[in-house]
Every structure is written in structure tokens, then in C-alpha cells.
Amino acid sequence: MKKIIVVGNGMVGFKFCEKLVNHPNRDQFEVLVFGEELRPAYDRVHLSEYFSLESADQLLLAPLNWYQENKILLQTSELISFIDTEAKKVFTHKNESYEYDYLILATGSSPFVPALKGVDKPGVFIYRTIEDLEAIQNYASKLKEKGRFNAAILGGGLLGLEAANATKELGMNTQVIEFAPRLMPRQLDQSGSDLLQSKIESLGLKIHLGKNSKEILGEDGIEQIEFTDGTSLQIDMLVISAGIRPRDELAVKSGIRTGERGGVIVNNKMETSDPSIYAIGEVALYNQNIYGLVAPGYEMAAVAVDQIMGGEKLMSPSIDMSTQLKLVGTEVASFGDPFIETEETTAIRYENKQRGIYKRINISKDGSKLLGGILVGDASDYNSLFQLYINGLKLPENAEDLILGQRGGEGKSSFGSAMDLPDTAQICSCESVNKGTICGAIQSGACSDLKEVIKQTKASSCCGGCKPMVVDLVNETLKSLGRTVKESICEHFDFSRQELFDLVKLNNTSGYDEALDTFGKGHGCEICKPVMASIFASIFMETANKQVAIQDSNDRFLANIQRNGTYSVVPRVAGGEITPEKLVVLGQVAKKYDLYTKITGGQRIDLFGAQLNELPLIWKELIDAGFESGHAYGKSLRTVKSCVGSTWCRFGMHDSVSFAIRIEERYKGLRSPHKLKGGVSGCIRECAEARGKDFGVIAVEGGWNLYVCGNGGATPKHAILLASQLDDDTCIKFLDRFLIYYIRTAAPLMRTAPWLEKLDGGIEYLKKVVVEDCLGMAEEFEKEMDGLVEKYACEWKEAIEDPEMMKRFRPFVNTEESDDQLVFVPLREQKMPKPW
């Protein structure tokens, strides 16, 4: 039996073993794996999640018994120090020797540490392993006990920004130092990087670009870092994440050919200069490049296994470096060639500074092919764009629609859904899994759900970027076979939102931890936490103050965060009606706190530019004047817009203002799967634009017409007639039923328009439920709404009256001071954040 030795038990070394285990000729080989670290291979892609996990074992790619079950001998904490290529032996640091027929070098890379004087001082760390993170965590805890909170990250690339987020989550005041003139210089152009920088800085991180580090100073530990331009930073801890270097020292010592700048030279079979030795992953120099992403490493592992087994699989001549991730809360993606600018190409850019979004696509001059692109702030289009790029699909006539959205009858891409892609279309780049493999796993009967498909095909098991498309393919394939599709909200709750809603209600579950223990698993995530917060609020009419730990940032601080890290203040102005006295108060408050003021489309006044610590002070004055929270930050009722109606207008048929106020007062604070907007128009001239709302009421002869499930925005939908010629009470009754039914059955973050589109039977079925009471639940719906209305409380009033709640409105964990780094510029007698 031939022997294979794998040197390195990282992600790529493990992938080699996994591919080998699944090969039909696996039993022809003995496999021995050496790993330097004390634990088996773990997931470095999600390394930054370590701080939120109960145990480091949750990052393991496979437990120890997996190796035993698959007859792989794993020796951890073992360093291979030399290879005798002629004798085909490896020697450990203990001088023990082992023979091989094939040797796999999967030694990966080590962090690049600049040759700075003082780099060996206490308080300087690298960011690479679980042990590194444990050391960072322990040191940060000791610093905080001494009242020291200043951390810096040396490196503004992918890993550097992940490290910055990690130290921020540890409660440190974090700064990022980058040598290049922009963040993520290998993935983003200047505009994309500027936007990312602004969004990161708005969360309290400081960025220093174009900085060449000179020396680290301090007596018993790091106290300061100096730069070559004469400037310096006072810091208590430094984490270095400034790139990687291939771990090729073993190859160099053993006479295996390496590149001038490092890396073991390989051909397209992954063979080194010795044909019995293969190199894969970040140690391999292929096409004169070292590839720092996991997807190319996985492809290398597959090629090496196939070659050893006598196959003909070769490495792709060009390596795709596309990536999608979330950095410090900001979605970022790049694919193909993000920077290409030649006479044969055209770059189309879209930038929305108000919403913090930048998109760029590079297309061929004739408009037929997508060559690359960049997405910052909103990467929801990444999967469809990547499919167009990687599969060379034809672009729509107006290529700008790919990033601008629909502006008419044309679709956004040249395929309507993932099912329209050819079977050969690559869906998962990390594991090289195509559409045919995913769908075939269901069609053949080998798999019956998403979990089984992922386990068998490995699609979406690595970075997770392709998971939405994998989910769509699995669900659509199941539906095509006549099977019921269960849409779980995430891996921690194997239930849909509707099922979770019922479980919480039936079990009277009052908190997230209780729900997780009762019908969930694991520790939760940023998907299920706000969903559960919404469910608790919808059932028990809780304010966002009740479940603070699981709210998203806007609900946590009861305000919408703006692009410069300040917040907006939006009091409720029901129906758009306001007294002169209250207008004066708004003006006085805005003037006192120097806030930018604007009348919104929802007929109320927004006050922008409030710092976090100012929010309670501002709201105290507003509440004393009779205002309430307008819930502009919540997934709840926002506004009910009205025209002046018959009160003043000669065309008005009914008193639209009074009815709008009645509706808004009834549903204020009502939490739902997504935001809700309403409108009431006093005649068919429709000045309140009621048919562009989630529910709209229009005056006609004989009463009100009730319309539902409309919205404005990027994909506007006209609301559809639900019932006509209703009196006030009946209209309210139907609205109660409609809203409760929507709240109970919609998916997370689904507006009423797409909810209706997915509802079996559409508007006709909805009429049967709401108007005809086909489910026999109308009375229950109405009583449920009555109960919610009775429990309403203004959450800002709660917050300012509770000293414990007030503690969360502090910009910094270690001081009561406000942020003095905010910069504003004049704008038409007011102010705005300094442009990016």
C-alpha cells in the first residue's frame, strides 16, 4: 500500500484529505498528516467569530474521530523539519523519520511582520491562529482593568479590517494603520475604498492611510508607534495583519525549487520540481502568484488528489479571486477584474452617498460581457453578477440595470432566477460545485433538503457567499418535484418565521435565550436575533428597550445612524397635522442642538446630526412638549400620510386627516416583519399617494376604498383594491385583520408587496381571509390587534425615565465625552457631514 504524507493541517490540507477520502480508490493509500498546531484543522475564514463562540471546537472542520473513522493518522503539534527527497523521507523536529510515496506540502503562509524596531515588545500581536486571538483577548482584558483602551491594527486589507472589528468588539478604541493610500487596495478602487472608510469611521474606528511605520516605543510594553513622516499614535496594543508570506522554508532547506520572492513553484498538476511532491494552498507559487483565498487552495487540493489517483484534472490557467464578505458591518464584494480600464472596456459606476452604496461593473465595449466589478454597502446583487461574469452570459441591453435595478419591464439580468442558468454554471467557487450537481442531488433522491445537499456537495460550506443561490436552487428543485419547501430563518432555528411566531406564542416564550434553549440550537447569529426581537415585539407589543441585546443598531439606540456616525431624531406627527406650538418646539430643539432639519415625504420633520449622548437630552425636551417616538428606525408603522380632505379642500369627499390620525394612533408602535406605511386620500385625485403604500384608503361615494400591498422605492408597486365603500369602523376592522395576518405569515424583512406575490392565491385569497373570513379567524385577529393597541408605550419615554437604559447612550465605553472628531460643512444656512 502506498503512503501519502500531508505536511500541514490547515483548511487546504484538510480539503486534500476530504477529497481523498471521497475518492473510490482511497483504500490504496495510507495517509499520515502532520499539523503544527495543537488542534485539528479549523475554519480560518470565520476566525473572527471565535470571540462569540462558547468553544473553539465550534470552528473545527471535523472532530478528531473523523480522521480515525477515515483511517487518517493525524499527528498534531508536530513540525516537519527536513525532507530527504532522494530517500523519500520526512524528518520531524524530534528527528523521527517517515517514508512516503507522495508528499503534499500544505504549509500555508505566515503573517508578514515588518522589520520594525520594538516589534517584539509586549502588547504586539499577529492575527492568524486561535492562540493569537486568545492572547489578544487576554491582553485586552488586562488593559481594560487598568483603564487603557487604545488598540491599533497594522494593515487595512481583508484580515486587517476583520482584526479591527474583533478588537472593537472586545471594547477597545480601535485605529487602523495602512501603508497604501486606500483600504483594501487589492479589491477596491478609490471610490469604493472611500465609501468603506467613511462607513467604518462612522462606527467609531479611525483610519490612518499612507502611513509607513518606523518604530514601536514603550518601556514595559507598547505605548506608541512612530511613523516615518514624524507623526505618532499613542496605543496600548498593536495587532499586525499586513499581508502573508508563503511558508516555503521546508522546501528551500530540502532543495525543492522556489520563487525569487518566495513560494514553492508548481505546474498545473500541482507538482513541484520533484514530481512525487505536490504543493497546494498559500505555499504554492502558481502562474507566478501566491493566492491568499481559500477557493484556489481547494481547487489545488482537488487537482493534486486527481493527479495522484491517475486522473487528468488540471489547474485552471486563470484563478478567480472574487470575494464577498461583511467587514465591520459593511457588505463588500469584488469579482473578476475590478480595476480594468482599457479602450476595449467600459466602466459603469453608481454611487449613492446618502445610503452609503457604491457599485461598479466593467463590461466589454460592445456591452456583451461582464468583466468584473465592485460592490460596497450593498452586495445583494453579487451572486447574479458573479454568475453573469463566471459563465460568460450575455448581458441585458441596458447593462446599467444590473446595478441600478428595474426601471420598466426589463429584468435586471439575462436570467430570471438561478434555475435559468445552465447546469454547467459554477455556483460555489470555493468547492467548484455547479448547478447541475446541486439540482441533481435532489432529483436523484440522494438528498431531500438543503442540509443534506450542503453535506453531500459541500456547496456554500466555506465562505457562504453562494448560499442564497444554493437555497434558491434547492427550493425550486424541490417545488418542481411537488415537495413542500421549509424555509428556515437560519441554522440556529430550523423553523420559518411563521412557525417561530406560533412557537413563541404557544409557549409564551419571553426571551431570546429561552427560545434558543427551547426550540433552537447554538448561540444565534445576526440573522435570527433581530428576527426574534421582531417576533417578541409583534406578539407582546414590547418596545425595543426590552430585548436590547438582540436588536440591530438602529433599534438598539432608537434612532437611525447616519453616514458620519450621528443619528436622526424623528418625532411622530400623526397624519401630518401639527400645531404651531409644536412646530416652535421643533425649531427650538433643532437650534439648541445645531441639527439639520428637513420635512420628509411622510409629512413629518427629521432632525439630523445628533450625537449618541445627545439623543436622551433631545427626546426629553420633545416628550415634555407632547411628542412621541416616530419609530423611523424600526420595522414598524412609520407614517400615515394624508391630504387635507374635506376639512379644507373643495374636492374632498371625506375628512382624510382625522381618519389618518385615527389609523396612525391605532397602529403606532406596531412591530412587523418590515416597515409599514399608510396613506389616506380625501378623493380620487390621490394627493396622499395612498396607492403607493402598504395600505391606502381613498374616499369615494359611499365611504372608503381600502387598498393593500403597495410600496414606493426601487421597485414600486401599486396597492390593490381589497374592499370598497367601507365605513370608518369596517375599514379599521379590515385593516386589523390584514395587518395581523401579514405579521403572522410574512418572512423576515419582507414588505407587504412581495408577501402578496408569494401568497398562494394572491389578492383573491387575501380577500377571502380578510373580507369573507374563510379561515374563521377574523374575530381572533381583531382581538389580537386590540390587545396590542392597549399595550402601546413610547419607547423613548421609557428610556429617558430609566437610568439603566440611559447607560447605552454613550459614544465611548470609557468616558462620558462626546465624539470630537465629527466634521461638518455649511449647506444652505444649515450643515451637513463633510463629503467623502
PDB file of C-alpha atoms in Angstrom, residues 10 35 41 65 248 276 321 340 370 403 406 421 608 612 666 683 702 728 761 765 779 798:
ATOM      1  CA  GLY A  10      -4.933  23.875   7.704  1.00  0.00           C
ATOM      2  CA  GLY A  35      -0.017  19.654  11.877  1.00  0.00           C
ATOM      3  CA  ALA A  41      -7.911  21.824  11.136  1.00  0.00           C
ATOM      4  CA  ASN A  65     -12.852  10.939  15.333  1.00  0.00           C
ATOM      5  CA  ASP A 248       8.378  27.650   1.996  1.00  0.00           C
ATOM      6  CA  SER A 276       6.419  12.980  -6.156  1.00  0.00           C
ATOM      7  CA  MET A 321     -10.167  35.968  -6.923  1.00  0.00           C
ATOM      8  CA  ILE A 340      -9.720  47.048 -15.703  1.00  0.00           C
ATOM      9  CA  LEU A 370     -19.292  41.374 -17.755  1.00  0.00           C
ATOM     10  CA  ILE A 403     -26.703  47.743 -10.618  1.00  0.00           C
ATOM     11  CA  GLN A 406     -35.524  47.634 -12.756  1.00  0.00           C
ATOM     12  CA  LEU A 421     -28.714  29.066 -15.502  1.00  0.00           C
ATOM     13  CA  PHE A 608     -30.247  65.180  11.669  1.00  0.00           C
ATOM     14  CA  LEU A 612     -25.451  59.436  20.657  1.00  0.00           C
ATOM     15  CA  ARG A 666     -54.141  52.951  16.494  1.00  0.00           C
ATOM     16  CA  CYS A 683     -60.793  61.911  -3.049  1.00  0.00           C
ATOM     17  CA  GLY A 702     -70.452  55.826  -0.016  1.00  0.00           C
ATOM     18  CA  ASP A 728     -64.788  54.039   9.170  1.00  0.00           C
ATOM     19  CA  GLY A 761     -53.998  32.629  -4.357  1.00  0.00           C
ATOM     20  CA  TYR A 765     -57.246  34.611  -1.376  1.00  0.00           C
ATOM     21  CA  GLU A 779     -62.523  37.773  15.477  1.00  0.00           C
ATOM     22  CA  GLU A 798     -39.332  54.534  28.752  1.00  0.00           C
TER      23      GLU A 798
END
